PDB file of C-alpha atoms and ligand atoms in Angstrom:
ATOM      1  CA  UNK A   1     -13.811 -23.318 -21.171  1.00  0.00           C
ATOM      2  CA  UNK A   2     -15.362 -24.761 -17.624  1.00  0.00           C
ATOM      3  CA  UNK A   3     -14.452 -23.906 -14.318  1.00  0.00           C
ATOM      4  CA  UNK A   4     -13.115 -27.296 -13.770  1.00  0.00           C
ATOM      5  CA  UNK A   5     -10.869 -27.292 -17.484  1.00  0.00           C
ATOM      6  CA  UNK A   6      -9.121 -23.933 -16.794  1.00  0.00           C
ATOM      7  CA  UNK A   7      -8.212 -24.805 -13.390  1.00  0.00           C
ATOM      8  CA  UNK A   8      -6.432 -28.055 -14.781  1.00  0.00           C
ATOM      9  CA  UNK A   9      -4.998 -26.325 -17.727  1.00  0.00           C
ATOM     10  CA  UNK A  10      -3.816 -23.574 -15.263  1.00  0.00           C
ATOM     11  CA  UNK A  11      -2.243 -26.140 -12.961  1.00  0.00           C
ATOM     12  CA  UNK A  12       0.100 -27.303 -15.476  1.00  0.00           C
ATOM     13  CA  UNK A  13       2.119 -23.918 -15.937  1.00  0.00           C
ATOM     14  CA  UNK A  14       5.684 -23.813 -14.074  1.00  0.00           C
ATOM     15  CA  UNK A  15       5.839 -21.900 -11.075  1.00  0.00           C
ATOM     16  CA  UNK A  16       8.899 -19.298  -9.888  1.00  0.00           C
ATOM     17  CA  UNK A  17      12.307 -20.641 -10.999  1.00  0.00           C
ATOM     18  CA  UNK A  18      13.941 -18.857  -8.205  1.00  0.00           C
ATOM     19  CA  UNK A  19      11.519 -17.517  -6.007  1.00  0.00           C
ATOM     20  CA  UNK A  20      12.199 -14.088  -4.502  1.00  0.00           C
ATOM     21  CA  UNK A  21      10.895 -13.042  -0.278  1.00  0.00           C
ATOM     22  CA  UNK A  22      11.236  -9.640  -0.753  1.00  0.00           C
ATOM     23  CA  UNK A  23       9.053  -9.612  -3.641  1.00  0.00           C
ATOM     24  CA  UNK A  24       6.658 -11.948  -2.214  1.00  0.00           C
ATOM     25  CA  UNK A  25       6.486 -14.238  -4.931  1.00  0.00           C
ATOM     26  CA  UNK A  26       3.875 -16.765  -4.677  1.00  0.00           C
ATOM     27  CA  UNK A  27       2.372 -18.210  -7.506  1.00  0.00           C
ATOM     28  CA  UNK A  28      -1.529 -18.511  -7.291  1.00  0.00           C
ATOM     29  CA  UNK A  29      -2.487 -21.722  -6.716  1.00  0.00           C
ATOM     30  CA  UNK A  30      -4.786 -22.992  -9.881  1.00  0.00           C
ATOM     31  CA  UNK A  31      -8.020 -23.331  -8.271  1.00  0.00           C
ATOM     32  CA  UNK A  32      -7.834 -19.902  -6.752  1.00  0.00           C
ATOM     33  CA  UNK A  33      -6.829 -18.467 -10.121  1.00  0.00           C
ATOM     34  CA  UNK A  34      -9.571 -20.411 -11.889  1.00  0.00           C
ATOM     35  CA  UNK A  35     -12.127 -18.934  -9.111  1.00  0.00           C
ATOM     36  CA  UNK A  36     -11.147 -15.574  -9.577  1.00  0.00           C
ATOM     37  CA  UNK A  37     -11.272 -15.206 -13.638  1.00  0.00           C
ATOM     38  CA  UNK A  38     -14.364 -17.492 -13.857  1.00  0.00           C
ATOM     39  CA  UNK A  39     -16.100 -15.251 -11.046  1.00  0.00           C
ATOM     40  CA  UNK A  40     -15.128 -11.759 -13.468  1.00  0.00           C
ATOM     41  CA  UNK A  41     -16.127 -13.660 -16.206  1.00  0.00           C
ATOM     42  CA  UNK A  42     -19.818 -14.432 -15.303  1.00  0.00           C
ATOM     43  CA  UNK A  43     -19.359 -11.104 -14.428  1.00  0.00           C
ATOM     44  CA  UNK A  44     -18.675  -9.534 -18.230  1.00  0.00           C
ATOM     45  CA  UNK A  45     -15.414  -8.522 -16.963  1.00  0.00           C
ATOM     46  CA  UNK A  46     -13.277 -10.530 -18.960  1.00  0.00           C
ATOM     47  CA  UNK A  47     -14.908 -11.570 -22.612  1.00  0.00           C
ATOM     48  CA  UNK A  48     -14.009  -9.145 -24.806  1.00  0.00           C
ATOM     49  CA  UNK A  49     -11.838  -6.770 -22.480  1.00  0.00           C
ATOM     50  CA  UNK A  50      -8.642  -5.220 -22.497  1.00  0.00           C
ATOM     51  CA  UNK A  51      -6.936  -7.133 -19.203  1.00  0.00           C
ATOM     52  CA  UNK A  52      -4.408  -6.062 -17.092  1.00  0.00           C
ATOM     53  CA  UNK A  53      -2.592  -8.418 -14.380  1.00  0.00           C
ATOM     54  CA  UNK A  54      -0.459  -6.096 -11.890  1.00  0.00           C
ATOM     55  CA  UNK A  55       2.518  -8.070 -10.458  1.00  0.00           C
ATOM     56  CA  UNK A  56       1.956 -10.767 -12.948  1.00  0.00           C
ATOM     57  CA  UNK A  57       4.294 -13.143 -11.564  1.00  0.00           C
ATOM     58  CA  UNK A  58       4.602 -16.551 -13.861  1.00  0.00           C
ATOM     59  CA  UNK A  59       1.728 -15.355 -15.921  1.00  0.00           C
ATOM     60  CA  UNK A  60      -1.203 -17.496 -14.204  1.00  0.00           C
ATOM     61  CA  UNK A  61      -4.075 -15.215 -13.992  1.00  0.00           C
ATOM     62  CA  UNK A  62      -2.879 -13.622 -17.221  1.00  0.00           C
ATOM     63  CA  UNK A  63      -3.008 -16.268 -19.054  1.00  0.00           C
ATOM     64  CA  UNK A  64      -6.134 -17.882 -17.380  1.00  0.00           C
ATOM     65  CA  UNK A  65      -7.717 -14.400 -18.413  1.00  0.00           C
ATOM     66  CA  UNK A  66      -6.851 -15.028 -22.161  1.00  0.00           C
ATOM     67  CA  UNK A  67      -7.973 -18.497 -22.283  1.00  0.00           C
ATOM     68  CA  UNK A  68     -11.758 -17.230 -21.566  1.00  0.00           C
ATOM     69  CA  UNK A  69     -12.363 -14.865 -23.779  1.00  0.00           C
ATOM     70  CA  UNK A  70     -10.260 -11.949 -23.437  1.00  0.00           C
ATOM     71  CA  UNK A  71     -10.097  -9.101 -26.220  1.00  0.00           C
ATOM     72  CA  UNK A  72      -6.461  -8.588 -24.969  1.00  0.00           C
ATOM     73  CA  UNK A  73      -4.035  -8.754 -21.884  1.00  0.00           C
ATOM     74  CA  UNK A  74      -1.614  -7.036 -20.500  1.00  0.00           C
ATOM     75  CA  UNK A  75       0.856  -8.908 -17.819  1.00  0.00           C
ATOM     76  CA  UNK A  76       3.159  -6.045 -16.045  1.00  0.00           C
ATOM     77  CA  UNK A  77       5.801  -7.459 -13.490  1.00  0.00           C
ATOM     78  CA  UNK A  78       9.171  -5.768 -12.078  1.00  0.00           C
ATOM     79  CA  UNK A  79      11.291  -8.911 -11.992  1.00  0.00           C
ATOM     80  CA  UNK A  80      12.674  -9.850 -15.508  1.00  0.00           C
ATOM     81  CA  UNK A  81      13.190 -13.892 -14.115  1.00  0.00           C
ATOM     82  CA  UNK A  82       9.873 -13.763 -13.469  1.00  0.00           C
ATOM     83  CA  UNK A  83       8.592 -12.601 -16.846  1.00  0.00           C
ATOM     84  CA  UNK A  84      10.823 -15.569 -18.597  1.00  0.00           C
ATOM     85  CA  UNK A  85       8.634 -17.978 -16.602  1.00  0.00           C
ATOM     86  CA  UNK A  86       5.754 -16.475 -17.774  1.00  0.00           C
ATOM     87  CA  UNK A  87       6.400 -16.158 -21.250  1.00  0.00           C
ATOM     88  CA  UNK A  88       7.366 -19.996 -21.482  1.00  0.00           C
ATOM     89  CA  UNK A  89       3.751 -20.337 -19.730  1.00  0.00           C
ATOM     90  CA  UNK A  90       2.374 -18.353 -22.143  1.00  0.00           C
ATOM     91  CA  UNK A  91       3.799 -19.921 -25.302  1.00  0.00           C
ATOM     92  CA  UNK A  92       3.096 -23.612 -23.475  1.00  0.00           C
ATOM     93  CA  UNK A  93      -0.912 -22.622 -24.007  1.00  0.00           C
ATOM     94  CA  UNK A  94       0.154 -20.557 -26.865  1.00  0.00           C
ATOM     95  CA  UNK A  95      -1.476 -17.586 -25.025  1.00  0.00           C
ATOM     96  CA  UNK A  96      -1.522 -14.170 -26.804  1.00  0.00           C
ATOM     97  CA  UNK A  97      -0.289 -12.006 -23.286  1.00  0.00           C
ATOM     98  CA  UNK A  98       2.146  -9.361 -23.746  1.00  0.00           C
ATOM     99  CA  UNK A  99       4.068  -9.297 -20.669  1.00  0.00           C
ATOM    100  CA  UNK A 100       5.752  -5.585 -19.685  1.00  0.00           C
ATOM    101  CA  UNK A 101       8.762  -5.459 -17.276  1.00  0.00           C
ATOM    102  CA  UNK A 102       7.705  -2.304 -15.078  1.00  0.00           C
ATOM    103  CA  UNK A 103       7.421  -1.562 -11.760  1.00  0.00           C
ATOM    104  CA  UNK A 104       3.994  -0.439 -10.706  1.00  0.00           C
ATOM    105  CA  UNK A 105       4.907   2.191  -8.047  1.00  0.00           C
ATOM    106  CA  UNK A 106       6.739   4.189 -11.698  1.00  0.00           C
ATOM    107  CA  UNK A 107       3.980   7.277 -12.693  1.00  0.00           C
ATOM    108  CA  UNK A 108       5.586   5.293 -16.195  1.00  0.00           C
ATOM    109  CA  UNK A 109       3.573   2.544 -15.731  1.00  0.00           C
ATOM    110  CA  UNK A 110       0.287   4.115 -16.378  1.00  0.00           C
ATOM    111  CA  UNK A 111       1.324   5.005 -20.318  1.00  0.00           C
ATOM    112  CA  UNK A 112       3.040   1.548 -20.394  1.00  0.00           C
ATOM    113  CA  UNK A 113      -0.301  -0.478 -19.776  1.00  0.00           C
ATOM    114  CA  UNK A 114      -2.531   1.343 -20.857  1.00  0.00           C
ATOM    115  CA  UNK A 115      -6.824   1.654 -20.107  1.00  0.00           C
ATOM    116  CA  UNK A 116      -8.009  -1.875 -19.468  1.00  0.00           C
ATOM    117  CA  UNK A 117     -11.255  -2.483 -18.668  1.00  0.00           C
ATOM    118  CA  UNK A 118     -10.520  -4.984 -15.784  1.00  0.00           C
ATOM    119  CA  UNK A 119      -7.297  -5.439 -13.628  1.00  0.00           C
ATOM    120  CA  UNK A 120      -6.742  -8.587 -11.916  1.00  0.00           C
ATOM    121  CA  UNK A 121      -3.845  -9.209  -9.446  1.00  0.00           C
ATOM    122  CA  UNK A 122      -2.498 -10.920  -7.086  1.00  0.00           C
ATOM    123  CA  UNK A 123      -0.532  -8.398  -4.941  1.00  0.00           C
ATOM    124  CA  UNK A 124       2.509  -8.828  -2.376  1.00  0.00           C
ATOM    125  CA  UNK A 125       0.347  -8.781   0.852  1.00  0.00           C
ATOM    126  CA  UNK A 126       2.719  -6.595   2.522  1.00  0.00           C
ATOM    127  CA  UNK A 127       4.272  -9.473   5.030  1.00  0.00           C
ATOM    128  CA  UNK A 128       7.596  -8.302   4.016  1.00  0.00           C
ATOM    129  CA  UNK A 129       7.035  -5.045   3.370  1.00  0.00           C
ATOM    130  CA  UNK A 130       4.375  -2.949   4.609  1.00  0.00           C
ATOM    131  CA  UNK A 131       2.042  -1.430   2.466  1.00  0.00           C
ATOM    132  CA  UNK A 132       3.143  -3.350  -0.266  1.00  0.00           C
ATOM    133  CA  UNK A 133      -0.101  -3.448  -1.793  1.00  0.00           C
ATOM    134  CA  UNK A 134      -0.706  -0.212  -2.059  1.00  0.00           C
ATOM    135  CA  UNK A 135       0.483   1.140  -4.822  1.00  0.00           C
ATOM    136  CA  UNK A 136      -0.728  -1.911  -6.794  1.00  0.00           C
ATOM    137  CA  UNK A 137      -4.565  -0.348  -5.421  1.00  0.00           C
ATOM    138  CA  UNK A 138      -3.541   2.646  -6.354  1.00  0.00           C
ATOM    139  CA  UNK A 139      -2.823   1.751  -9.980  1.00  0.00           C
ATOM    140  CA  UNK A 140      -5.660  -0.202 -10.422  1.00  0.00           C
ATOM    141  CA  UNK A 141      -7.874   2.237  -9.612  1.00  0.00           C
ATOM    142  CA  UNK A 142      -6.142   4.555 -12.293  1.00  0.00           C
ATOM    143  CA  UNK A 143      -5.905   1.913 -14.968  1.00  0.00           C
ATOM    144  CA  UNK A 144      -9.624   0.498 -15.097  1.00  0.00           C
ATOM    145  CA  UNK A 145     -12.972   1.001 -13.461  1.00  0.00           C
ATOM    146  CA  UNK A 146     -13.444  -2.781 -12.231  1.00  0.00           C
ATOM    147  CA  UNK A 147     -10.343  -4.492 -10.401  1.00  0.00           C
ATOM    148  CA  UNK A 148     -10.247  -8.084  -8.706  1.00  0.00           C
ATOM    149  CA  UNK A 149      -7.484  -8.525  -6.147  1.00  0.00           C
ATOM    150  CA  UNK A 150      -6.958 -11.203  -4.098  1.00  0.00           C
ATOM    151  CA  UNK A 151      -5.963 -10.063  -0.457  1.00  0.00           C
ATOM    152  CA  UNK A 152      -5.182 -11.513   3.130  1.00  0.00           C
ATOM    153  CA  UNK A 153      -8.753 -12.304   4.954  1.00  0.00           C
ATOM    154  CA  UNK A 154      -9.550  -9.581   6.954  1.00  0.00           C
ATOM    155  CA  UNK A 155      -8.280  -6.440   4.399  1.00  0.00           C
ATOM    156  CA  UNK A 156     -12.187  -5.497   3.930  1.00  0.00           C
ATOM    157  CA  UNK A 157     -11.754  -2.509   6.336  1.00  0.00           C
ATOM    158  CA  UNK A 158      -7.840  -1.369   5.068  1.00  0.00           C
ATOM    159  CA  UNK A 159      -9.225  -1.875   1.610  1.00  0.00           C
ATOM    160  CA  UNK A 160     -12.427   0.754   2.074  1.00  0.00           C
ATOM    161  CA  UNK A 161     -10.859   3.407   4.106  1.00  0.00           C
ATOM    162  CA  UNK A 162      -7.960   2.907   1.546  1.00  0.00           C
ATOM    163  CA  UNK A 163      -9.563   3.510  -1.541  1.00  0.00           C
ATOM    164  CA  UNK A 164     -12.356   5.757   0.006  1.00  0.00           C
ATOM    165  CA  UNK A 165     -13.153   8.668  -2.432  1.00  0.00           C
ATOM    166  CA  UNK A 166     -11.650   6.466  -5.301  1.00  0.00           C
ATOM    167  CA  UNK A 167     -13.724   2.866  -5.225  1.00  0.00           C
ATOM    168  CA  UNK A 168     -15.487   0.848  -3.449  1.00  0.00           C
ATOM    169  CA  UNK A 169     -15.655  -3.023  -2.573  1.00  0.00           C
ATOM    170  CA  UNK A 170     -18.293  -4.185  -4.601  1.00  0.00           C
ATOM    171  CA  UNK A 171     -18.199  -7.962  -3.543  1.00  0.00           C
ATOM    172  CA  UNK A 172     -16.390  -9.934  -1.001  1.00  0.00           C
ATOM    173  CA  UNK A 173     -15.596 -13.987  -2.156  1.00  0.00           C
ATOM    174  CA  UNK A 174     -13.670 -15.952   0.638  1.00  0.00           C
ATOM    175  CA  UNK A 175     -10.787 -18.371  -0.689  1.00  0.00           C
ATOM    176  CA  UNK A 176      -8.070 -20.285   1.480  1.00  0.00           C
ATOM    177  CA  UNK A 177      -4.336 -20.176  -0.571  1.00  0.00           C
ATOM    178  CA  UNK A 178      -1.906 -23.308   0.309  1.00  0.00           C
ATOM    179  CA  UNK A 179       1.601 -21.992   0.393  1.00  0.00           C
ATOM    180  CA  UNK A 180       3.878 -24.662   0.177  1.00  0.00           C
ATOM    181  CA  UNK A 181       7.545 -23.868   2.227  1.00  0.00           C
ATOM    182  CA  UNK A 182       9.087 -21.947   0.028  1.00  0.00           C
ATOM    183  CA  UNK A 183      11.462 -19.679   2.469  1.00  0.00           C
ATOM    184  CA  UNK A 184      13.867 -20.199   5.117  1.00  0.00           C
ATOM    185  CA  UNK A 185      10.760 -18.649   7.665  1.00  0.00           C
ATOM    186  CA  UNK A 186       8.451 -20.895   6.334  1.00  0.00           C
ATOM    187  CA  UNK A 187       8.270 -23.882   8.942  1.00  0.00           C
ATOM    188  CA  UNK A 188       5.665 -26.121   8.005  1.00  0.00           C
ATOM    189  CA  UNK A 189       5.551 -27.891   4.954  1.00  0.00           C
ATOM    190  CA  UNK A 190       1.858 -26.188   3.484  1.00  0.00           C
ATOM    191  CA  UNK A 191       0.268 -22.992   5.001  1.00  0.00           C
ATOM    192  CA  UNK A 192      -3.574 -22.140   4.602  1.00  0.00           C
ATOM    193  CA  UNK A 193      -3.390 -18.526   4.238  1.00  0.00           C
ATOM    194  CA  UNK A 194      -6.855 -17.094   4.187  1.00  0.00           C
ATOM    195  CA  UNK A 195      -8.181 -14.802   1.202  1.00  0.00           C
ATOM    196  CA  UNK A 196     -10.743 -12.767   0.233  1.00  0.00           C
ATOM    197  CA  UNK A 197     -10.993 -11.961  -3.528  1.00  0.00           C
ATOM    198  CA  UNK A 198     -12.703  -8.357  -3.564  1.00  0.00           C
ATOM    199  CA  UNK A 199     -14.297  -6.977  -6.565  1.00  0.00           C
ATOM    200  CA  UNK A 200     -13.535  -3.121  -6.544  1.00  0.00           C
ATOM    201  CA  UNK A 201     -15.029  -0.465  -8.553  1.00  0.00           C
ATOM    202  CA  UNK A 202     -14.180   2.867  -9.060  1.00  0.00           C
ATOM    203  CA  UNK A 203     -16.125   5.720  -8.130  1.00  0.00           C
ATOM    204  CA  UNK A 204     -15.878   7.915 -11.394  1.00  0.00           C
TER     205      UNK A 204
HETATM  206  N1  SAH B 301       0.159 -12.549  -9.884  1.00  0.00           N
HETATM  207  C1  SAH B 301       1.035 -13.719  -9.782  1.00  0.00           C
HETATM  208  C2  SAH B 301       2.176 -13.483  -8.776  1.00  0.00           C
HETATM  209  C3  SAH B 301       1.764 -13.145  -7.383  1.00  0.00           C
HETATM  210  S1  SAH B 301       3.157 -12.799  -6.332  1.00  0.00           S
HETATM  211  C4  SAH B 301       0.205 -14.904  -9.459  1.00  0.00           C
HETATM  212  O1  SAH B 301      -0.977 -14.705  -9.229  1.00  0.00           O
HETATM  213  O2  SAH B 301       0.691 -16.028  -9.425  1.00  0.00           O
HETATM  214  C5  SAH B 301       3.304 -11.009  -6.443  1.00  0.00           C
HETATM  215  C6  SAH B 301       4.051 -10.550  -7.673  1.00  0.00           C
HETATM  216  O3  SAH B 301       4.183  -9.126  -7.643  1.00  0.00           O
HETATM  217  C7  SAH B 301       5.473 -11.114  -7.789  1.00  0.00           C
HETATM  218  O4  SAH B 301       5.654 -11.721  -9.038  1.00  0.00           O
HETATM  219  C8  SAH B 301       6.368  -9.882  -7.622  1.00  0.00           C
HETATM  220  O5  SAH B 301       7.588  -9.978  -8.328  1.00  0.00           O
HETATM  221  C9  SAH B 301       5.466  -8.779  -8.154  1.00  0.00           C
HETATM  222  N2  SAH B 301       5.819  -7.447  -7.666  1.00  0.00           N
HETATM  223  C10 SAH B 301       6.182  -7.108  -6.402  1.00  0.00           C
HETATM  224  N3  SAH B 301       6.408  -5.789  -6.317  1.00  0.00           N
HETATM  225  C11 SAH B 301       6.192  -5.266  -7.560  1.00  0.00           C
HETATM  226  C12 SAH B 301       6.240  -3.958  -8.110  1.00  0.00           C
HETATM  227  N4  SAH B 301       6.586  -2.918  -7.355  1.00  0.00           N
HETATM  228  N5  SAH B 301       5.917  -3.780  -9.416  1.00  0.00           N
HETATM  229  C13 SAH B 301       5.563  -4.832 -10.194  1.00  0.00           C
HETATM  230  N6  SAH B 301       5.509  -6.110  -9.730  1.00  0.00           N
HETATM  231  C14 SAH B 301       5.807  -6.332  -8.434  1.00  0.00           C
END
């Protein structure tokens, strides 16, 4: 599948039925979803491999992962409404993901996913809670030894004194994320947020 094909086929999955803030549920916009996967996949991180979406959300980069190529994927989320979403996506591009309700700060969650060869995620950013993205880092690096995550510009220096020891940012891809008012603090109708989509690898 093109670049161009995946990111319409991606744009016609429903988003969040009832979005939660606290959770920072944002659905990834299609053409940042479609830049991500096709980037791993010109990589050799996707054909073939066991995939792994923390915080899966409605299923988009899951499901974007098993429409090029993937051996299989693995979708974990915490919030069950969430997961209904993305199983409808799923089935709508009758895409073979199985989604896992699980919360990826549980030790549980290792055994529940299983090795993948790549994780991809979109994590909370931490506006609402601090450090919310770090135990999603944290369980990438113990789940596979290549991870894309798509984080607020500017995380390059958390990011390597974070995982220092334990991975290393292996490439840097800028991306801009519309965020249309979805919460009572949102007060214009579409944010740019800023991205960066870095490629991490662990350091065995
Ligand atoms: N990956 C999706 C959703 C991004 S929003 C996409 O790209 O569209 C971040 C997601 O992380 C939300 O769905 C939220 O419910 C989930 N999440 C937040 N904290 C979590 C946790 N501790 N464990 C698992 N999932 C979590």
């Amino acid at each position: 599948m093109k670049l161009k094909a995946l990111e319409m086929t991606l744009q016609r999955l429903a988003g969040f039925s009832r979005p939660r803030a606290a959770l920072e549920q944002y659905q990834t916009p299609a053409p940042l979803a479609a830049r991500l996967l096709y980037h791993a996949l010109m990589k050799g991180d996707i054909e073939g491999k066991r995939i792994c979406d923390l915080g899966c959300g409605t299923g988009v980069l899951a499901i974007g992962a098993w429409l090029l190529g993937a051996g299989s994927v693995a979708g974990i989320e915490i919030d069950k409404d969430a997961l209904l979403v993305a199983r409808t996506n799923a089935e709508l591009l009758e895409a073979d993901v199985e989604f896992i309700q699980a919360d990826v700060r549980d030790p549980g969650t290792i055994a529940k996913a299983g090795a993948c060869d790549t994780v991809i995620m979109n994590p909370p950013f931490g506006a609402q809670k601090a450090h919310a993205d770090r135990p999603f880092i944290d369980l990438a690096l113990r789940l596979a030894p290549v991870t894309y995550g798509i984080f607020n510009a500017g995380s390059t220096p958390f990011v390597k004194t974070y995982t220092e020891g334990r991975g290393e940012i292996a490439e840097r891809v800028g991306g801009s994320f519309p965020i249309k008012r979805t919460f009572a603090f949102h007060t214009k109708d579409v944010q740019e947020i800023e991205v960066e989509i870095l490629r991490l690898t662990r350091i065995p």
